[in-house]
Short mmCIF file of C-alpha atoms in Angstrom, two decimals:
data_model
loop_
_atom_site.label_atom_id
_atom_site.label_comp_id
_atom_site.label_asym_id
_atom_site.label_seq_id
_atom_site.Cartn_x
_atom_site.Cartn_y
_atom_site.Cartn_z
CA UNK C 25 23.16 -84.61 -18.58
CA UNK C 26 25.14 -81.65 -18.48
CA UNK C 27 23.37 -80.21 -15.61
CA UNK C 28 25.02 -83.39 -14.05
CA UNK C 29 28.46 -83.15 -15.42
CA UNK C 30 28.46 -79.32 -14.14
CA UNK C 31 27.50 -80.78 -10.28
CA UNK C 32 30.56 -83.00 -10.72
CA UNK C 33 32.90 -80.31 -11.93
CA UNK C 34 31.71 -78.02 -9.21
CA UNK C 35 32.62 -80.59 -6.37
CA UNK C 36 36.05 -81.95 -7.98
CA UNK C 37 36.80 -77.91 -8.13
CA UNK C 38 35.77 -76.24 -4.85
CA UNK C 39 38.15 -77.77 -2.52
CA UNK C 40 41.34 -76.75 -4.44
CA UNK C 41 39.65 -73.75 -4.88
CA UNK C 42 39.52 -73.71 -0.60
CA UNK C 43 42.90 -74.98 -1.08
CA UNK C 44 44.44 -72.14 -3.04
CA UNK C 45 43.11 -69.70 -0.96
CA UNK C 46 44.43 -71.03 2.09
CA UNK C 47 48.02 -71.59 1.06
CA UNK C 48 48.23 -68.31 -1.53
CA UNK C 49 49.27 -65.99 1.67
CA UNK C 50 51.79 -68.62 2.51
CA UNK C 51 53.39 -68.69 -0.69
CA UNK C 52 52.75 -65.02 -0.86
CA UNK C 53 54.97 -64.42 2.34
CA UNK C 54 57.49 -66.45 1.80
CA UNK C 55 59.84 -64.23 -0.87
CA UNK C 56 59.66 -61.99 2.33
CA UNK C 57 61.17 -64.23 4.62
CA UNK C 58 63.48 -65.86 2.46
CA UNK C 59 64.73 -61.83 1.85
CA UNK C 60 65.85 -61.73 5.50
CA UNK C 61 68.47 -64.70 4.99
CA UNK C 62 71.98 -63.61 4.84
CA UNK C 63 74.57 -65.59 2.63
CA UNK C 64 75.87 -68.87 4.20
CA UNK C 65 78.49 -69.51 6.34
CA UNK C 66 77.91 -65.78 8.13
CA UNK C 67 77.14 -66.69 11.65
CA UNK C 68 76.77 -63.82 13.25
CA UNK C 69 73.99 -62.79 10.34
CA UNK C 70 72.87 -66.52 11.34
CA UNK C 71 72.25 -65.24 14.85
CA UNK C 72 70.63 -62.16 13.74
CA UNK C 73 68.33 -63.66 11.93
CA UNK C 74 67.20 -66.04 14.78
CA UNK C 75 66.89 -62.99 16.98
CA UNK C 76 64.64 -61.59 14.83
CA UNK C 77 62.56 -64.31 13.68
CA UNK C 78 61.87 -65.23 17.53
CA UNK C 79 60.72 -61.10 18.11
CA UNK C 80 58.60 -61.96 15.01
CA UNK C 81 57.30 -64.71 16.60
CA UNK C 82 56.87 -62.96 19.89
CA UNK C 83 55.09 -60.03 18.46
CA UNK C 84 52.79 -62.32 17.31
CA UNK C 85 52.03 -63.72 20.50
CA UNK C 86 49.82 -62.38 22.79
CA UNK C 87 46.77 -63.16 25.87
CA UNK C 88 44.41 -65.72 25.87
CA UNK C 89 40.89 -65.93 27.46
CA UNK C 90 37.64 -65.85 25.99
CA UNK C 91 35.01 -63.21 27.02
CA UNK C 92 35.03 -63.24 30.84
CA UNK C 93 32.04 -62.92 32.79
CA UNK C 94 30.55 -63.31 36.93
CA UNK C 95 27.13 -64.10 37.70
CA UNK C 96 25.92 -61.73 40.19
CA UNK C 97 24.75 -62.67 43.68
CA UNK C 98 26.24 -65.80 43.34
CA UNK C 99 27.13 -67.72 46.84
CA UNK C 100 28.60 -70.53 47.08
CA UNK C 101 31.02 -72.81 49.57
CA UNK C 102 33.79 -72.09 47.26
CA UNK C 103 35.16 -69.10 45.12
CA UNK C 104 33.39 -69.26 41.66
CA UNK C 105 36.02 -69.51 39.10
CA UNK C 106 35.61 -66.44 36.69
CA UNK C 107 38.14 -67.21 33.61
CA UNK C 108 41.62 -68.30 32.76
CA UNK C 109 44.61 -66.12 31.75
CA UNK C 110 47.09 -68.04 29.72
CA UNK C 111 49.92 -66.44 27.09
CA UNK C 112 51.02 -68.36 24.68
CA UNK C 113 54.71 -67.98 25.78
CA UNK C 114 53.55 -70.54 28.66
CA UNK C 115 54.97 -73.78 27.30
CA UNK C 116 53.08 -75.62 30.59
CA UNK C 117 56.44 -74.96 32.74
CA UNK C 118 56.17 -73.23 36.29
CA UNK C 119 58.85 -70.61 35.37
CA UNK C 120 55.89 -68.16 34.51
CA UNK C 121 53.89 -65.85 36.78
CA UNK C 122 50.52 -64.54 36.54
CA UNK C 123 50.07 -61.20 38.55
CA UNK C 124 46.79 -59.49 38.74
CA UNK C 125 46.31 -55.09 39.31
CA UNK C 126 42.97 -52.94 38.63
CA UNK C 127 39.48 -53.15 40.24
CA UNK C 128 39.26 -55.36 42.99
CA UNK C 129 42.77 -57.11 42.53
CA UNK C 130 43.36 -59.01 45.70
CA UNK C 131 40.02 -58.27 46.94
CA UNK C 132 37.76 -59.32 44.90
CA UNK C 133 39.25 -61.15 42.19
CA UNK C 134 42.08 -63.32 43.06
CA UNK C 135 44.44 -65.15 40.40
CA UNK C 136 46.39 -68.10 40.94
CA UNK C 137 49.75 -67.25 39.76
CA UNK C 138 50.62 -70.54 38.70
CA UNK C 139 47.35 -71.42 36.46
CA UNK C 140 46.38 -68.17 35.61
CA UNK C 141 42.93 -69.07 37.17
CA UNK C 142 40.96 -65.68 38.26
CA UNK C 143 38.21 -66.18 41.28
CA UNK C 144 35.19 -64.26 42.67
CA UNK C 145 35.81 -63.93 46.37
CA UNK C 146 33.04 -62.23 47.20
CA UNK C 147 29.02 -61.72 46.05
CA UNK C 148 28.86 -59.51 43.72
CA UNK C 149 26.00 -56.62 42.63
CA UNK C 150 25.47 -55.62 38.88
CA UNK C 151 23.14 -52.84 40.17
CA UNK C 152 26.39 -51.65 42.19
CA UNK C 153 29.28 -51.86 39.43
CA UNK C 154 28.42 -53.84 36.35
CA UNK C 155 32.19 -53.83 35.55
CA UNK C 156 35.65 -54.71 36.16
CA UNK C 157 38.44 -53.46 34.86
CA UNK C 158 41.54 -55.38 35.22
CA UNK C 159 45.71 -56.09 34.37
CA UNK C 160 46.62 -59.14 33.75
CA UNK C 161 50.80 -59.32 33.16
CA UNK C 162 53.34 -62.58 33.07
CA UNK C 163 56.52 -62.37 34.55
CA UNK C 164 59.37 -64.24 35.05
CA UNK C 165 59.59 -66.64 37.96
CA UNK C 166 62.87 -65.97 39.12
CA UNK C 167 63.53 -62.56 37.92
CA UNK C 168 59.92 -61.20 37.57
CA UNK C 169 60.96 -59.70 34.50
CA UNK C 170 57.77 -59.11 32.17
CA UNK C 171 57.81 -61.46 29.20
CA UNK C 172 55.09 -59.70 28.06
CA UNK C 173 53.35 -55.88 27.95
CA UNK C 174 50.83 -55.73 30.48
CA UNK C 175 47.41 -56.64 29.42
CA UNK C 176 44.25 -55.00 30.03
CA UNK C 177 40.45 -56.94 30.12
CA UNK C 178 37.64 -56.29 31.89
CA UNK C 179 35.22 -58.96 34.10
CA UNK C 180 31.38 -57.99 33.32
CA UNK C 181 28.80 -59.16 36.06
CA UNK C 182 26.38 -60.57 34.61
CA UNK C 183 23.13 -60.08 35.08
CA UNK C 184 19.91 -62.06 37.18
CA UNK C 185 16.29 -60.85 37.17
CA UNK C 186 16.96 -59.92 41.44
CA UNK C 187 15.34 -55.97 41.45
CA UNK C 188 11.51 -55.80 40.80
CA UNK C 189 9.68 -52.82 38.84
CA UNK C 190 9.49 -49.62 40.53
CA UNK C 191 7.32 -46.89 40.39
CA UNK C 192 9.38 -44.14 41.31
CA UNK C 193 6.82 -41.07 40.32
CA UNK C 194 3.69 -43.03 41.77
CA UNK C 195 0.91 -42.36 43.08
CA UNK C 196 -0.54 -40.48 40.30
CA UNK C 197 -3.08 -38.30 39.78
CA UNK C 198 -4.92 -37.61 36.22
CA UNK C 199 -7.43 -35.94 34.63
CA UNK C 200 -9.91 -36.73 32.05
CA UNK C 201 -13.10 -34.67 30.56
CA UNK C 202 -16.01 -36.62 31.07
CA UNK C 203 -18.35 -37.79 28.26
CA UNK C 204 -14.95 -38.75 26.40
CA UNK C 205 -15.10 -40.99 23.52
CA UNK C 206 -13.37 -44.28 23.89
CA UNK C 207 -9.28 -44.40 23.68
CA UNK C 208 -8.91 -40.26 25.03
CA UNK C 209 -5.00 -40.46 26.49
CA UNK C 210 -5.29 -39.77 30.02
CA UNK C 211 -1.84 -40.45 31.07
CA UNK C 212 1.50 -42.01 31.07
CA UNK C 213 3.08 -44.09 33.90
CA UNK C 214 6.43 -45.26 33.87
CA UNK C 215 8.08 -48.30 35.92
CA UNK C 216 12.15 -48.34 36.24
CA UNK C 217 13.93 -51.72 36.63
CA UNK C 218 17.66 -51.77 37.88
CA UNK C 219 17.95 -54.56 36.01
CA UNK C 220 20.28 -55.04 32.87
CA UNK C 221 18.41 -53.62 30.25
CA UNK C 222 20.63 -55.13 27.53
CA UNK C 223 20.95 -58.60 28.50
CA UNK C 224 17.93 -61.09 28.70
CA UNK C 225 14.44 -59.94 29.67
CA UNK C 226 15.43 -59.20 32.88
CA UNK C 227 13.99 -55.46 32.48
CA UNK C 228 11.31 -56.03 29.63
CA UNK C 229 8.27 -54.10 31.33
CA UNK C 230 5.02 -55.11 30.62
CA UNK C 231 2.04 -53.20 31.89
CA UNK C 232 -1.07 -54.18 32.72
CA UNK C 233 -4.37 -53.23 34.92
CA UNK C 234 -5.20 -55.14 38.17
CA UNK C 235 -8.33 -52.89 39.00
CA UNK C 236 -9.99 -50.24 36.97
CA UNK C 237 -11.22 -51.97 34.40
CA UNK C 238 -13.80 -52.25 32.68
CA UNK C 239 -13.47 -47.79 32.84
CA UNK C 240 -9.88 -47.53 31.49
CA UNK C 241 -7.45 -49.29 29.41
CA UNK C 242 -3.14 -49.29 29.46
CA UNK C 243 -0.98 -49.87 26.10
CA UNK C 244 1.50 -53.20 27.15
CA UNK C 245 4.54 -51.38 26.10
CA UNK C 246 4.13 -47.76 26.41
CA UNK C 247 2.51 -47.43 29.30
CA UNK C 248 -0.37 -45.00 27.77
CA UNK C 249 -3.49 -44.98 30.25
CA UNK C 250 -6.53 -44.26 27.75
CA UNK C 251 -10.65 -44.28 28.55
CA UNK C 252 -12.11 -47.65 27.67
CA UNK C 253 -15.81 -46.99 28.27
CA UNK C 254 -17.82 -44.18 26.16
CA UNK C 255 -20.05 -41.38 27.88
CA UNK C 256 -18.86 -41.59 31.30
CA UNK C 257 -20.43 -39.06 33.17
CA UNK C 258 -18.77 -37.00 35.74
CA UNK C 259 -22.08 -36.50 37.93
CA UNK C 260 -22.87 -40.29 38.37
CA UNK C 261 -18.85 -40.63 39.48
CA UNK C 262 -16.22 -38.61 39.44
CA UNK C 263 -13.22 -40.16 40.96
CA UNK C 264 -11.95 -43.46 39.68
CA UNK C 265 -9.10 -45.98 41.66
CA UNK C 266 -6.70 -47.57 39.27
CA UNK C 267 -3.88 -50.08 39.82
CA UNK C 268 -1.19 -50.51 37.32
CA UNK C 269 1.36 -53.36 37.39
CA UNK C 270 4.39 -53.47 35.78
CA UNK C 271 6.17 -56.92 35.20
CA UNK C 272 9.45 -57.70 33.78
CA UNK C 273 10.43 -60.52 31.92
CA UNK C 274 8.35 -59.90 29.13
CA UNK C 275 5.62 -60.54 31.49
CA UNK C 276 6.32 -64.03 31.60
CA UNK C 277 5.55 -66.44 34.59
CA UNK C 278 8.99 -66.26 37.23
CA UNK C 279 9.12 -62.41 36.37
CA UNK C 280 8.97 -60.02 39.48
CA UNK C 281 6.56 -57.23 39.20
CA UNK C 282 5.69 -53.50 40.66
CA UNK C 283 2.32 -51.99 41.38
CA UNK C 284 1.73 -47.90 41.24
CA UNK C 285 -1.91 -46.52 41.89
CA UNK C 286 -3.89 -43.79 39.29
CA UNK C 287 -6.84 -41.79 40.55
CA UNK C 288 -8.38 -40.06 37.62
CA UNK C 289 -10.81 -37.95 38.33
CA UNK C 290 -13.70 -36.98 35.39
CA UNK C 291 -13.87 -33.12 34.98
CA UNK C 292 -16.95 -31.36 33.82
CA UNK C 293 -18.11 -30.58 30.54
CA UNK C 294 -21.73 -28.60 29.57
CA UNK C 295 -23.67 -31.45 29.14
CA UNK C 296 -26.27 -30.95 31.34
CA UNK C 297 -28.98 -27.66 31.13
CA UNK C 298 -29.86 -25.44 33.84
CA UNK C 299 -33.54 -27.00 35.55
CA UNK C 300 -35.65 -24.79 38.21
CA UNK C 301 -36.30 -26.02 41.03
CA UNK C 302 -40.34 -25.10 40.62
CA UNK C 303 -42.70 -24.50 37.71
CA UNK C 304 -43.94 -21.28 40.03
CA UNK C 305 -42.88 -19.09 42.17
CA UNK C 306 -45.23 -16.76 44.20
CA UNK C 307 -44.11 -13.28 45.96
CA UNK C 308 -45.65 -10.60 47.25
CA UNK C 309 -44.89 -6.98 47.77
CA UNK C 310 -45.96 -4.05 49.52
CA UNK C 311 -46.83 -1.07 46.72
CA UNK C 312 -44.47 1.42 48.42
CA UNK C 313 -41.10 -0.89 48.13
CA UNK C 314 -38.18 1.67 46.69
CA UNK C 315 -37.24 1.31 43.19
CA UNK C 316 -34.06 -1.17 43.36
CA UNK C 317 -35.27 -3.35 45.92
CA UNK C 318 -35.29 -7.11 45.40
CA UNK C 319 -38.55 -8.79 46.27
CA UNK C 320 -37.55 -12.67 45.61
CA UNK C 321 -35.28 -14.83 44.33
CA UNK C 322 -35.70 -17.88 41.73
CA UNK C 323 -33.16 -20.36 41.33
CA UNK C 324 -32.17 -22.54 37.76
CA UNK C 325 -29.89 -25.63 39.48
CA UNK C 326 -27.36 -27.35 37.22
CA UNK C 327 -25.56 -30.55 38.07
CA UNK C 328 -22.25 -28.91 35.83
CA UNK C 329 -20.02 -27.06 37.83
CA UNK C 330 -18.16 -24.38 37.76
CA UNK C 331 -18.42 -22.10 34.02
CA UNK C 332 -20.67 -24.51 33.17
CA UNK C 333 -22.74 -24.23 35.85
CA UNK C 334 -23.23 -20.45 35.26
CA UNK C 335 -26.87 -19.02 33.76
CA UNK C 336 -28.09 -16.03 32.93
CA UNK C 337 -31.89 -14.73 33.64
CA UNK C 338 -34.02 -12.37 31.74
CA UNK C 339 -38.06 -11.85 31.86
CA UNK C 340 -38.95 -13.04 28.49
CA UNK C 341 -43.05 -12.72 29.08
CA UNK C 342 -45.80 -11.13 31.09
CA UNK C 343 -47.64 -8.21 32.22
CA UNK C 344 -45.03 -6.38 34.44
CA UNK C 345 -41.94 -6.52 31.49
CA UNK C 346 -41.70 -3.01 32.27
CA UNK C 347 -42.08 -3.06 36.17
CA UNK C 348 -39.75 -5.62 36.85
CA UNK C 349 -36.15 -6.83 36.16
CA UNK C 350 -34.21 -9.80 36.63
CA UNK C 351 -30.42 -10.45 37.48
CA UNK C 352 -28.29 -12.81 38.04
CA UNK C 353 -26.25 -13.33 41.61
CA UNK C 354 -22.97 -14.14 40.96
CA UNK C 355 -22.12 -15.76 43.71
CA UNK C 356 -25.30 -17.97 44.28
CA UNK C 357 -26.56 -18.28 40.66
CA UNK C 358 -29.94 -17.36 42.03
CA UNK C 359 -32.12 -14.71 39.67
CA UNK C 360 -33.25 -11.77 41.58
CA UNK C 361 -36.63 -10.19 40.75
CA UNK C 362 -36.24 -6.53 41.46
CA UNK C 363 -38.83 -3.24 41.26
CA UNK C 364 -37.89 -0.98 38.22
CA UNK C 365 -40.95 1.17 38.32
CA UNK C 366 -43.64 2.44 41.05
CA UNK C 367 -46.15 0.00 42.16
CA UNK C 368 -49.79 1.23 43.00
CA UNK C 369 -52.09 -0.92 44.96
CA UNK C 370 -55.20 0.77 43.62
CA UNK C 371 -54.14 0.57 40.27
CA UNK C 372 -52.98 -3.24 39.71
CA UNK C 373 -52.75 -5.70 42.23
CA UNK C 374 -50.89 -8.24 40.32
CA UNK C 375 -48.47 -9.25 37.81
CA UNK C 376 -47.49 -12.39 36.01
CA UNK C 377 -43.75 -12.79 34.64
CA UNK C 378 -42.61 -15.74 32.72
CA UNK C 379 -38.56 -15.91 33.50
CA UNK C 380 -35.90 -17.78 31.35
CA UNK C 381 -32.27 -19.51 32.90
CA UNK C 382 -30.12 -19.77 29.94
CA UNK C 383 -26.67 -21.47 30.07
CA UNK C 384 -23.58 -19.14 29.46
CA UNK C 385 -21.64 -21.14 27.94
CA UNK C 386 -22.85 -23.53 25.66
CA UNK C 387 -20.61 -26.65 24.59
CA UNK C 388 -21.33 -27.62 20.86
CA UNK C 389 -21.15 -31.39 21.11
CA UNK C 390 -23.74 -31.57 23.56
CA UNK C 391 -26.41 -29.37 21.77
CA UNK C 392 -28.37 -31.92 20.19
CA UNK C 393 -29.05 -32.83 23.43
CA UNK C 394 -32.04 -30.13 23.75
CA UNK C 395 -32.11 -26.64 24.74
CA UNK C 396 -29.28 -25.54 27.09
CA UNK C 397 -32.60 -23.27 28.86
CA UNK C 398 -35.57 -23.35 31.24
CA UNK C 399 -38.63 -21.34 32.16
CA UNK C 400 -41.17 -20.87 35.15
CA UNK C 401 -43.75 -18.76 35.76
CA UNK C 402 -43.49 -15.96 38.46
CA UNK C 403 -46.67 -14.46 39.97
CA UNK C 404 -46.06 -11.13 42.44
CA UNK C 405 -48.95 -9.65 44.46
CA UNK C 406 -48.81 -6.48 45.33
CA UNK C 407 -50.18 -5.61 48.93
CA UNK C 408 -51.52 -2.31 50.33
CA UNK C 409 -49.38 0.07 52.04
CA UNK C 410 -51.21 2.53 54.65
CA UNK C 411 -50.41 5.88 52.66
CA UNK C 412 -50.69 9.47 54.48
CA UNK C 413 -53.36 11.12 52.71
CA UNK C 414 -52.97 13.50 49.83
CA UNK C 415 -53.80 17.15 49.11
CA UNK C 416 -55.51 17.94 45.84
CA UNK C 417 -54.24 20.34 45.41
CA UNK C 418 -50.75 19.87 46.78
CA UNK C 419 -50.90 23.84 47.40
CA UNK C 420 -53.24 26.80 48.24
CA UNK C 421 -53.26 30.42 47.49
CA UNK C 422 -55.73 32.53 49.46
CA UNK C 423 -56.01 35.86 49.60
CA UNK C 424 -57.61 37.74 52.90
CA UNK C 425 -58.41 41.74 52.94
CA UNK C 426 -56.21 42.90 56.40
CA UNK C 427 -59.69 44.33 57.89
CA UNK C 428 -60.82 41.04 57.38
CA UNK C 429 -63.07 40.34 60.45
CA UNK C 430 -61.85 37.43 63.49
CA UNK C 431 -63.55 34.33 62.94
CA UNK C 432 -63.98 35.07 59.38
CA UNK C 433 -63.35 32.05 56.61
CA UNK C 434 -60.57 33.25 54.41
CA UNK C 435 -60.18 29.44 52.85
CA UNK C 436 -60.61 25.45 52.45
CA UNK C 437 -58.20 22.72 51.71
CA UNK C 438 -59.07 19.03 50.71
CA UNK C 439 -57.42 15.70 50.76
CA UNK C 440 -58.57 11.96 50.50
CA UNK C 441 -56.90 8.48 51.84
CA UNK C 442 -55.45 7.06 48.68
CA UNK C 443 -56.01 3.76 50.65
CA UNK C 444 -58.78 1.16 49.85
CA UNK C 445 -59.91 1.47 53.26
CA UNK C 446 -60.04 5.15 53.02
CA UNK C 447 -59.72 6.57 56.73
CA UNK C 448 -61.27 9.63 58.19
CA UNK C 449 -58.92 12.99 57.68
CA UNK C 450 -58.37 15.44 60.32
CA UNK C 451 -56.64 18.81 59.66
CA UNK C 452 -54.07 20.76 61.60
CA UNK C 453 -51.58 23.73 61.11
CA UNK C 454 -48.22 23.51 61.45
CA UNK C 455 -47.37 25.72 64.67
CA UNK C 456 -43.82 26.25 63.58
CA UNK C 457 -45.00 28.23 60.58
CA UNK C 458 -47.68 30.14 62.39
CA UNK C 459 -45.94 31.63 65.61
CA UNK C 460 -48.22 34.19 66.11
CA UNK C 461 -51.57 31.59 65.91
CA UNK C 462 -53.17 34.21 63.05
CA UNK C 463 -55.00 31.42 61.99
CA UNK C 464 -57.03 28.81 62.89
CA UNK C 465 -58.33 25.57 60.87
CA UNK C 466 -61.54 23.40 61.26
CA UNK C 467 -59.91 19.69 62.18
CA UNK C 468 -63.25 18.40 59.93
CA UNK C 469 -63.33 20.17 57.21
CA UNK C 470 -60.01 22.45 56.75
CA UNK C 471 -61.59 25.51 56.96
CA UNK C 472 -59.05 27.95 57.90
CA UNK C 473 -60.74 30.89 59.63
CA UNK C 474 -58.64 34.05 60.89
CA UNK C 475 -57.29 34.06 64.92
CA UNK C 476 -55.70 37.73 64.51
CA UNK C 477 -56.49 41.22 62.73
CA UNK C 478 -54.13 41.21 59.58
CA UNK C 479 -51.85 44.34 58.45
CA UNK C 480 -51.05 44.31 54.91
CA UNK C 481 -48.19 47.01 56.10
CA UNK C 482 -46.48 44.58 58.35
CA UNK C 483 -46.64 41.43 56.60
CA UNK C 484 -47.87 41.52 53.14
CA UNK C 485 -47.32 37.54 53.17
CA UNK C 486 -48.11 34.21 55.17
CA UNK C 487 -46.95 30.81 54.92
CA UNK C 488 -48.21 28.15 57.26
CA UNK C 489 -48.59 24.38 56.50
CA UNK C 490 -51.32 22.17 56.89
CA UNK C 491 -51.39 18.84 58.03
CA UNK C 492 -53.97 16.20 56.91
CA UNK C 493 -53.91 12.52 59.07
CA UNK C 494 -55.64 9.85 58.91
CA UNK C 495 -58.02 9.38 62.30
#
C-alpha cells in the first residue's frame, strides 16, 4: 500500500513539477521588463520603449533552414530543390527579397527570391568539392535595404558509393623466407576510395583473396598479407601469383570493388645439405706433375642458393693426407684436389682419399634435420713419367798424372733409368766444356779415356760434363 500511494503522488506531482520549470524563467524575466516601463502618460518614453522592445524582438530573430544538403550526380528533368531560406521577419508578404552570394551563386545554386527556395542547376561531384559555402541576406523589396545581417551556411554534397577501390601502389612485389611457420607477415596492401569516408559505408574496405589461396592468407580490415600453409619450400616453387580485392561497402552485395596483384617470391633458407654428385671419383696423374698443380675436381651440389649454397672441403681420411690437399673454388663451389708433395711412380702407385663438403653456414632450425655434410671416396693413380736417367753419383772427381799416356783410362761414371721399363744408357761429353777434345768417353760404359797429353803447368784443372740418355 504505500508503495502505491507513492506511484500516485509521483504522477499528481511531476507535471507541475514540468510546469514550474517551464514558466520559472518567465516569471523570472519579467521584473526585467516591467523595469524598462516609464511612468504613464510619458509618450515619448511610450515610444521608446516600443522601439526598443521591437530591436529586442528583432535581435531575437534570425535564419531558418534545417541542415542543407545535395545528392551528388544527381540528374534529373528539373533542378533538384536543395533547401529553403526563410527569416522570421517574413510575415508571408512579397515585400521581402531573398538574394544569394558565395560558391556557385547564380551558377550553380540558384534562389528564388520570392520563396527563398535554393536549386541545384547542375550535377554535382563530392570527389570534386564536397562543399558549398554560401550568403544568404533579405532585403527590402522596394528599397533593398537589408532587414537583416547577412547570413552565412554552407550546402554539403552528399555522398553516393560512384568511385570503386583503387590500388594506387599495385602491383606488388614481396618477400617471404621459405619454410615459414604459418601467419609470418609478408606484406601490407592498401586500397584508396574517393569516396566519403565519414558518411555511410561508401568507403568501408574489405579485403579479401580471389587467387592464392590455399598458400597465403589477408586480415579483412588491415590489409596484412600473412603465410597460410607451413613448410613451404622455396625449391619445389618459388614464385607465387596473388590477387587481392578490395570492396567497399562493408563488403556487402551492391558495393564496387578493386583488384591489385602480389607476387611473393620464397627466399632461401639452409635447409637443405650439400650432396655429391658420385660416391667415387677416379683421377690419375703423371708422377712428375709440379707441386701446386690441380689434378681433378669433385663437386658437393646444393639445391640452397647463394650463402647457403656455399661448402667447404677438406681430406678427412686416406693414405695420401700428406700428398694431397683440397680447396674450395669460389666461384664454382667445386673442391680441387691438388699435389702438395712429390709423387714417385716406383715408389707408390696409388692413393685413396676420403673428402668431406661441409656447409658454411649452418641455420639452427634446420639441424635436426641431419648433418649439414657429405663424403666420397677419391682414388688417384699415379702414372709413369719417362725420366732422364740419373748419375749415382751426381758428380766425379778423377785425378790423371799429366804424363798420363793417350788412350789411357783415367775414369768411369754410372747411371740407371729410374723408369720401370729401364732403357739402355749411352754416354757423351759435353763439347762446350771440352773445346780442346782432351778427352774421350766410351758411349757403353762411360769410360772416359784421355784424347790429349795433359800439362799440370797449363791447366792444373778440367771440367767437362757428361751426358747419360736413354737409347
Amino acid at each position: 500500500m504505500p508503495e502505491r500511494l507513492t506511484e500516485m503522488l509521483m504522477d499528481t506531482w511531476t507535471p507541475l513539477i514540468i510546469l514550474w520549470i517551464t514558466v520559472l524563467p518567465s516569471i523570472y524575466m519579467a521584473p526585467m521588463n516591467q523595469s524598462q516601463v516609464l511612468p504613464s502618460g510619458s509618450s515619448t518614453g511610450l515610444k521608446r520603449l516600443m522601439e526598443e522592445q521591437r530591436v529586442l524582438n528583432r535581435s531575437k530573430r534570425g535564419w531558418v533552414w534545417n541542415q542543407m544538403f545535395v545528392l551528388e550526380e544527381f540528374s534529373g528533368p528539373e533542378p533538384i530543390l536543395v533547401g529553403r531560406l526563410h527569416t522570421d521577419l517574413d510575415p508571408g508578404s512579397s515585400k521581402i527579397k531573398y538574394i544569394l552570394s558565395g560558391d556557385g551563386a547564380g551558377t550553380i545554386f540558384v534562389i528564388n527570391d520570392k520563396t527563398g527556395d535554393i536549386h541545384a542547376m547542375k550535377r554535382l561531384d563530392r570527389e570534386e568539392k564536397a562543399e558549398y559555402t554560401l550568403t544568404a541576406q533579405a532585403v527590402d523589396r522596394d528599397t533593398n535595404k537589408p532587414l537583416e545581417p547577412p547570413s552565412e551556411f554552407i550546402i554539403k554534397v552528399q555522398d553516393i558509393n560512384d568511385n570503386a577501390p583503387e590500388f594506387v601502389d599495385g602491383p606488388y612485389h614481396a618477400t617471404v623466407p621459405e619454410m615459414s611457420v604459418v601467419g609470418t607477415f609478408v606484406t601490407k596492401v592498401t586500397a584508396t576510395d574517393a569516396d566519403d569516408p565519414v558518411y555511410g559505408n561508401s568507403a568501408k574496405l574489405v579485403y579479401s583473396i580471389l587467387e592464392g589461396q590455399p598458400y597465403f592468407s589477408i586480415e579483412p580490415h588491415t590489409a596484412i598479407i600473412k603465410t597460410a600453409l607451413p613448410n613451404m619450400d622455396r625449391e619445389a616453387k618459388e614464385e607465387y601469383f596473388v590477387v587481392i580485392q578490395a570492396k567497399d561497402m562493408g563488403g556487402h552485395m551492391g558495393g564496387l570493388s578493386g583488384t591489385t596483384t602480389v607476387t611473393i617470391t620464397l627466399t632461401d633458407v639452409n635447409d637443405n645439405p650439400p650432396k655429391f654428385a658420385q660416391s667415387l671419383y677416379h683421377f690419375s696423374v703423371m708422377e712428375d706433375v709440379a707441386l701446386g698443380e690441380p689434378i681433378g675436381r669433385v663437386k658437393a651440389n646444393d639445391l640452397d642458393i647463394g650463402e647457403n649454397a656455399k661448402s667447404s672441403y677438406e681430406i678427412i681420411e686416406g693414405d695420401g693426407m700428406d700428398i694431397f690437399e683440397i680447396t674450395t673454388d669460389a666461384q664454382t663451389q667445386d673442391g680441387i684436389i691438388r699435389v702438395r708433395k712429390p709423387l714417385d711412380f716406383e715408389t707408390k702407385k696409388s692413393y685413396t682419399l676420403k673428402v668431406e663438403a661441409a656447409n658454411v653456414h649452418i641455420d639452427p632450425r634446420f639441424i635436426s634435420g641431419g648433418p649439414f655434410k657429405d663424403t666420397a671416396t677419391v682414388k688417384i693413380v699415379v702414372e709413369d713419367a719417362d725420366e732422364p736417367p740419373v748419375f749415382s753419383p751426381p758428380t766425379y772427381l778423377l785425378e790423371v798424372h799429366e804424363n798420363a799416356a793417350i788412350n789411357s783410362v783415367i775414369g768411369q761414371v754410372t747411371a740407371h733409368d729410374p723408369d720401370v721399363s729401364s732403357s739402355p744408357i749411352r754416354f757423351s761429353i759435353d763439347r762446350h766444356t771440352d773445346l780442346e777434345r782432351q778427352f774421350n768417353i766410351n758411349a757403353e760404359d762411360g769410360k772416359i779415356t784421355l784424347a790429349t797429353p795433359l800439362d799440370r803447368e797449363t791447366n792444373m784443372w778440367h771440367n767437362i760434363t757428361i751426358v747419360a740418355t736413354e737409347t
